[in-house]
Short mmCIF file of C-alpha atoms and ligand atoms in Angstrom, two decimals:
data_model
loop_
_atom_site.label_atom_id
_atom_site.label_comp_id
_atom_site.label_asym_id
_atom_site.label_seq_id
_atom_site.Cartn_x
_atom_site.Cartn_y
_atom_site.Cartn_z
CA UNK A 1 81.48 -3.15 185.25
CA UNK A 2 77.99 -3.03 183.67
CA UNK A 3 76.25 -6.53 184.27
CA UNK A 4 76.33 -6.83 180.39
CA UNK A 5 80.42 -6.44 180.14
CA UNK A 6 80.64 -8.55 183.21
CA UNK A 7 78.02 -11.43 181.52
CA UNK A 8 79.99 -11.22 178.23
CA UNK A 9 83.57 -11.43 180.25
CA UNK A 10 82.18 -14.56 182.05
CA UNK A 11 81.18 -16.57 178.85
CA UNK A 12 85.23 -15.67 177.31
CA UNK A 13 86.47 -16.23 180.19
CA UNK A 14 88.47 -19.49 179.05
CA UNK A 15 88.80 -18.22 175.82
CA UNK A 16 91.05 -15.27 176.98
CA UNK A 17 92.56 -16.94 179.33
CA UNK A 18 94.31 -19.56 177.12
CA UNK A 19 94.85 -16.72 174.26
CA UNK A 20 96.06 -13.86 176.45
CA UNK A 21 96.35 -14.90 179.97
CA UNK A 22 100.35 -15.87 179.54
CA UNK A 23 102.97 -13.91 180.24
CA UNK A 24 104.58 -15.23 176.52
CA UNK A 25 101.40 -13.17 174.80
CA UNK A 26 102.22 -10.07 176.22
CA UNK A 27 104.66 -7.59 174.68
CA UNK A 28 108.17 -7.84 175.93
CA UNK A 29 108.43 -3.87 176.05
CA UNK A 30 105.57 -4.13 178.58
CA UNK A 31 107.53 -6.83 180.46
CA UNK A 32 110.46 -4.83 180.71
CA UNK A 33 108.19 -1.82 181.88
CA UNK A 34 105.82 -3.90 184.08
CA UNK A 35 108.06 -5.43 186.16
CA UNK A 36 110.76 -2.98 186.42
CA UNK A 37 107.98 -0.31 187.92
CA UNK A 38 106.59 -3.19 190.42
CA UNK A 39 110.15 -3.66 191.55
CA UNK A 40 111.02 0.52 191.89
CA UNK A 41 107.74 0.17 194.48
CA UNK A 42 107.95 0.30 197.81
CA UNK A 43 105.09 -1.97 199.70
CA UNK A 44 102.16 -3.90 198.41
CA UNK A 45 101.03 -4.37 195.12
CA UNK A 46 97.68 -4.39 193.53
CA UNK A 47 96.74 -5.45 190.59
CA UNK A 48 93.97 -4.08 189.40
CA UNK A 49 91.53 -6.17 187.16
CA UNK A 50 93.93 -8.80 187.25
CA UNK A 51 91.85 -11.12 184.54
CA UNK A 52 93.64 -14.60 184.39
CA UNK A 53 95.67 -13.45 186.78
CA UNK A 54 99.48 -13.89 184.78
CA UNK A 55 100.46 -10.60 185.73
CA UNK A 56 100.04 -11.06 189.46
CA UNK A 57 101.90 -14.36 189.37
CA UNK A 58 104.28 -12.98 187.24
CA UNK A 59 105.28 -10.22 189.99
CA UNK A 60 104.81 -12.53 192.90
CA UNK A 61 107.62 -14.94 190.95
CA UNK A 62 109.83 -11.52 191.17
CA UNK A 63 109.59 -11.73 195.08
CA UNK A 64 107.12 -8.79 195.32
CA UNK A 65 104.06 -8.81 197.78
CA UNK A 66 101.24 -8.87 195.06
CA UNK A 67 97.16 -10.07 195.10
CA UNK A 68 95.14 -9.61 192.16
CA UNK A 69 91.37 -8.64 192.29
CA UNK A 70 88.89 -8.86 189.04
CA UNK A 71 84.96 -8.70 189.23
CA UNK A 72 84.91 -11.78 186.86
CA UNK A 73 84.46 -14.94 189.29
CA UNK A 74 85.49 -17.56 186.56
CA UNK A 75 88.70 -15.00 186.05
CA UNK A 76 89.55 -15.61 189.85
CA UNK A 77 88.57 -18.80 189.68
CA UNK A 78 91.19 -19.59 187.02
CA UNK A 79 93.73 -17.62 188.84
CA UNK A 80 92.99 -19.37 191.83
CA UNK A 81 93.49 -22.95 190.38
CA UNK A 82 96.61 -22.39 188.10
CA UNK A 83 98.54 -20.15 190.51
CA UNK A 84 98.26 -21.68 193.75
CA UNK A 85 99.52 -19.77 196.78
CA UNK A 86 99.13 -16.24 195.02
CA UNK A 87 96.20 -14.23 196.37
CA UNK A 88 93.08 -13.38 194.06
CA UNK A 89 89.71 -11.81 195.26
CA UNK A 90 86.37 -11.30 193.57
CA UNK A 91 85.67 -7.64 193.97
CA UNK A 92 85.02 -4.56 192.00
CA UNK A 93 87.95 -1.52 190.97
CA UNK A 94 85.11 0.80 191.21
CA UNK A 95 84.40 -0.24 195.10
CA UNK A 96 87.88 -1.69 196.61
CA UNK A 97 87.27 -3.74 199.61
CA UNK A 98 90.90 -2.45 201.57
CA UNK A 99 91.19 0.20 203.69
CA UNK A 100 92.72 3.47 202.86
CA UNK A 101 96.64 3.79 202.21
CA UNK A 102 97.16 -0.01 201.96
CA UNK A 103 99.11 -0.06 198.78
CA UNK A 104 102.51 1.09 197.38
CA UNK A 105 101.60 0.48 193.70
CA UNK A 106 98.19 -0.12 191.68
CA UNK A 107 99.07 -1.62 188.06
CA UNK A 108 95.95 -1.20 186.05
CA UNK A 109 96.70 -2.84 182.96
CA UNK A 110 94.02 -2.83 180.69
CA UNK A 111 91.26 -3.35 182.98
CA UNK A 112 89.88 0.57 182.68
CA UNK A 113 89.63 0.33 178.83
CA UNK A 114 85.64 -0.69 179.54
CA UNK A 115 84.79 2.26 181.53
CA UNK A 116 82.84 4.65 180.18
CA UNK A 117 85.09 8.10 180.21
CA UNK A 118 82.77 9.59 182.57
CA UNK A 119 82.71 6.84 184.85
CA UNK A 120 86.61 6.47 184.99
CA UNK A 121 86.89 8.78 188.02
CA UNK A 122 85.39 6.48 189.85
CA UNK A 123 88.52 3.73 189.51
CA UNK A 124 90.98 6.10 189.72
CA UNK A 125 89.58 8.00 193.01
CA UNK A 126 89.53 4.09 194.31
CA UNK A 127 93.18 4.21 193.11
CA UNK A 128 94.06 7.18 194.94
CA UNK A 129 92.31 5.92 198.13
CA UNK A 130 93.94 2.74 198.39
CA UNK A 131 97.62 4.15 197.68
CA UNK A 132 99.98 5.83 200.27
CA UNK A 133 100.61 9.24 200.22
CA UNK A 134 103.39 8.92 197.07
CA UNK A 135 102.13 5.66 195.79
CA UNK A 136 102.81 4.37 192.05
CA UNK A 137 100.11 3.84 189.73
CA UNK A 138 100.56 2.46 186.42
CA UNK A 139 98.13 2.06 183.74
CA UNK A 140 98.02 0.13 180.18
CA UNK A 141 95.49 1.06 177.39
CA UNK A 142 94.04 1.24 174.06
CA UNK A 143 95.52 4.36 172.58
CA UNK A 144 93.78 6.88 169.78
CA UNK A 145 94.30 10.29 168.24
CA UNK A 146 90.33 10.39 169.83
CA UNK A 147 88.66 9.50 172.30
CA UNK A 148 86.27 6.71 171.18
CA UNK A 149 84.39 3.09 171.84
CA UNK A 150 84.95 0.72 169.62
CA UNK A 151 84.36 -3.25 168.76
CA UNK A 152 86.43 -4.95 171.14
CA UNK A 153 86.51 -8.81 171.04
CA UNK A 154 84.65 -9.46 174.51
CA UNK A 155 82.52 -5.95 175.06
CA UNK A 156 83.01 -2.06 173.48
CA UNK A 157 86.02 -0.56 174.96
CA UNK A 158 87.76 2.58 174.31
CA UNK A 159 90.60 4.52 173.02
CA UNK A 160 91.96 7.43 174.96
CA UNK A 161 94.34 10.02 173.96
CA UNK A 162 97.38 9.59 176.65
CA UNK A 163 96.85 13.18 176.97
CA UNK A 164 92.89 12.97 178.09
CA UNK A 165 93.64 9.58 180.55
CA UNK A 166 96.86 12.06 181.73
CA UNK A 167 93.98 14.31 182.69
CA UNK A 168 91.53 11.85 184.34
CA UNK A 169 94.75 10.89 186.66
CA UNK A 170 95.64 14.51 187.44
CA UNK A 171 92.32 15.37 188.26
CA UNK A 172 92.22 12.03 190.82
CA UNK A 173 95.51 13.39 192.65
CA UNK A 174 98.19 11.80 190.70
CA UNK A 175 101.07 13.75 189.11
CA UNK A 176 102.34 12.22 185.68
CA UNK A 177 105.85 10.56 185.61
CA UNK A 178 105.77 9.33 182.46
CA UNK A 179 104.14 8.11 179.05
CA UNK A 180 105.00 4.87 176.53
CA UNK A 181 103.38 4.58 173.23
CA UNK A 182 103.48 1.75 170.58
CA UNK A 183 102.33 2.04 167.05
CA UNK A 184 100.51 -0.96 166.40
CA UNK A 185 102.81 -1.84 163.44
CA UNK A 186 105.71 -3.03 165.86
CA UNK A 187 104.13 -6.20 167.21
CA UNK A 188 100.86 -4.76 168.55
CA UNK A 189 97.45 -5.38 167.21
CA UNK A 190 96.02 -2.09 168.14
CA UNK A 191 98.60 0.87 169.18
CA UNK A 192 99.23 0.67 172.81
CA UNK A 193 99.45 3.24 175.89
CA UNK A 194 101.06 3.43 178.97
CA UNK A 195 101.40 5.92 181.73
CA UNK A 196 103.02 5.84 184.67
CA UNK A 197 101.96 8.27 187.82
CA UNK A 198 102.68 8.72 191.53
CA UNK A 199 100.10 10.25 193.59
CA UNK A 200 100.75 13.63 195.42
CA UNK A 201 101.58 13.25 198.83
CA UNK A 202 104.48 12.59 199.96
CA UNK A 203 107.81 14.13 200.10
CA UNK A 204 109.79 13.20 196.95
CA UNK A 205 113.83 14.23 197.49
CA UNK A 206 114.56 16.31 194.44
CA UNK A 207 116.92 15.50 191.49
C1 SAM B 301 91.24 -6.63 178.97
S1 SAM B 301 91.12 -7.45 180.50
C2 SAM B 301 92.74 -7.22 181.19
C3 SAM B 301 93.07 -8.28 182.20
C4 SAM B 301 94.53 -8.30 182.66
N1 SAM B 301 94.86 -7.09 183.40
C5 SAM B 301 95.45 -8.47 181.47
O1 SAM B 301 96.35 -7.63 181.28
O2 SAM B 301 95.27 -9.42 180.73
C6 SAM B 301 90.14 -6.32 181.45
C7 SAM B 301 89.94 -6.83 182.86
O3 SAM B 301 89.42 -5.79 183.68
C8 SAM B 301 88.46 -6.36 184.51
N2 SAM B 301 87.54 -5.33 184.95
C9 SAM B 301 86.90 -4.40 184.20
N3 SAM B 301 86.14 -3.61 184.97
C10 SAM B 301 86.31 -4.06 186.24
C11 SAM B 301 85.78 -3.66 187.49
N4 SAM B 301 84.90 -2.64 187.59
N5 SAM B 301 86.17 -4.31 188.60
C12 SAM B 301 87.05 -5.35 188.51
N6 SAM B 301 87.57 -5.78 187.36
C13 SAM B 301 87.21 -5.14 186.23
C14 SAM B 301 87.79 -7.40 183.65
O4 SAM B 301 87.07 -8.33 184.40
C15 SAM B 301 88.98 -8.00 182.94
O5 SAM B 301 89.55 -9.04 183.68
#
């Protein structure tokens, strides 16, 4: 993350935290998706810009092996403190610190709406290194009929056609399972994405 997003992250972090880092602010559709895709995965879990770190504690309450990892220390630092005995580190999604084929699953909710779409290879190929051969990927985002930045309350982010991200995770070695969308009428502030993938590798039985 540029020094500027990761400056203006570090002054909100408390802010979001106490407005958005509980599981009882986030969508019960993405609940119900979240944690039903984290239990469908077989080995470790990472989540990926993990923030206050609610989502990781969330999964590690369902019994699966989960750490989080977020380039914002006062993020992990919060995580740390208010979910003891669940694993955080202070690292970068661009640069992972674990060695190839480590995970079963990457959930990257919201934490690549900051890139810049032609840094958001860079993530993803991280993604793809970290996974097994077959691994799940999921990924939450800001959805638009374009792609474009806008005004987002901590630093610009961006919209993304689910088509165009669909493309970014293709092009990274991930085939597409599927794709959620929310109008941002039925409870969401801004219409919402999801996509699920599974990255090419491994022998899948057929139907
Ligand atoms: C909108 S927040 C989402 C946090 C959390 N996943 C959630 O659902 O609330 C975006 C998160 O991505 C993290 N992030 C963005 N770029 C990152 C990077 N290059 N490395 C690690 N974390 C990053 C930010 O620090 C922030 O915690």
């Amino acid at each position: 993350m540029p020094s500027d997003a990761l400056a203006a992250y570090g002054r909100r972090a408390a802010e979001y935290a106490e407005h958005l880092g509980l599981m009882s602010s986030v969508h019960p559709s993405d609940v119900h998706l979240v944690t039903t895709w984290a239990a469908s995965v077989e080995g470790p879990l990472l989540d990926a810009g993990s923030g206050p770190g609610h989502w990781t504690a969330h999964l590690a309450g369902q019994g699966i092996d989960v750490r989080g990892v977020d380039q914002v220390p006062a993020f992990i630092d919060h995580a740390r403190s208010t979910y003891p005995g669940v694993p955080f580190s202070l690292g970068s999604i661009d640069a992972l610190q674990d060695p190839a084929d480590t995970y079963g699953g990457v959930l990257a909710w919201y934490s690549l709406i900051h890139h810049e779409p032609s840094a958001i290879a860079r993530p993803l190929d991280e993604f793809a290194r970290v996974l097994r051969p077959g691994g799940h990927l999921l990924v939450g985002f800001f959805l638009g009929d374009a792609l474009e930045p806008f005004d987002h309350a901590v630093v610009t982010a961006w919209r993304w056609p689910a088509d165009l991200l669909a493309q970014e995770l293709e092009a990274a070695g991930f085939d597409l399972i599927e794709t959620h969308t929310r109008a941002a009428a039925s409870g969401t502030p801004r219409p919402h994405g999801a996509i699920v993938a599974r990255l090419k590798g491994a022998d899948q039985a057929p139907f």
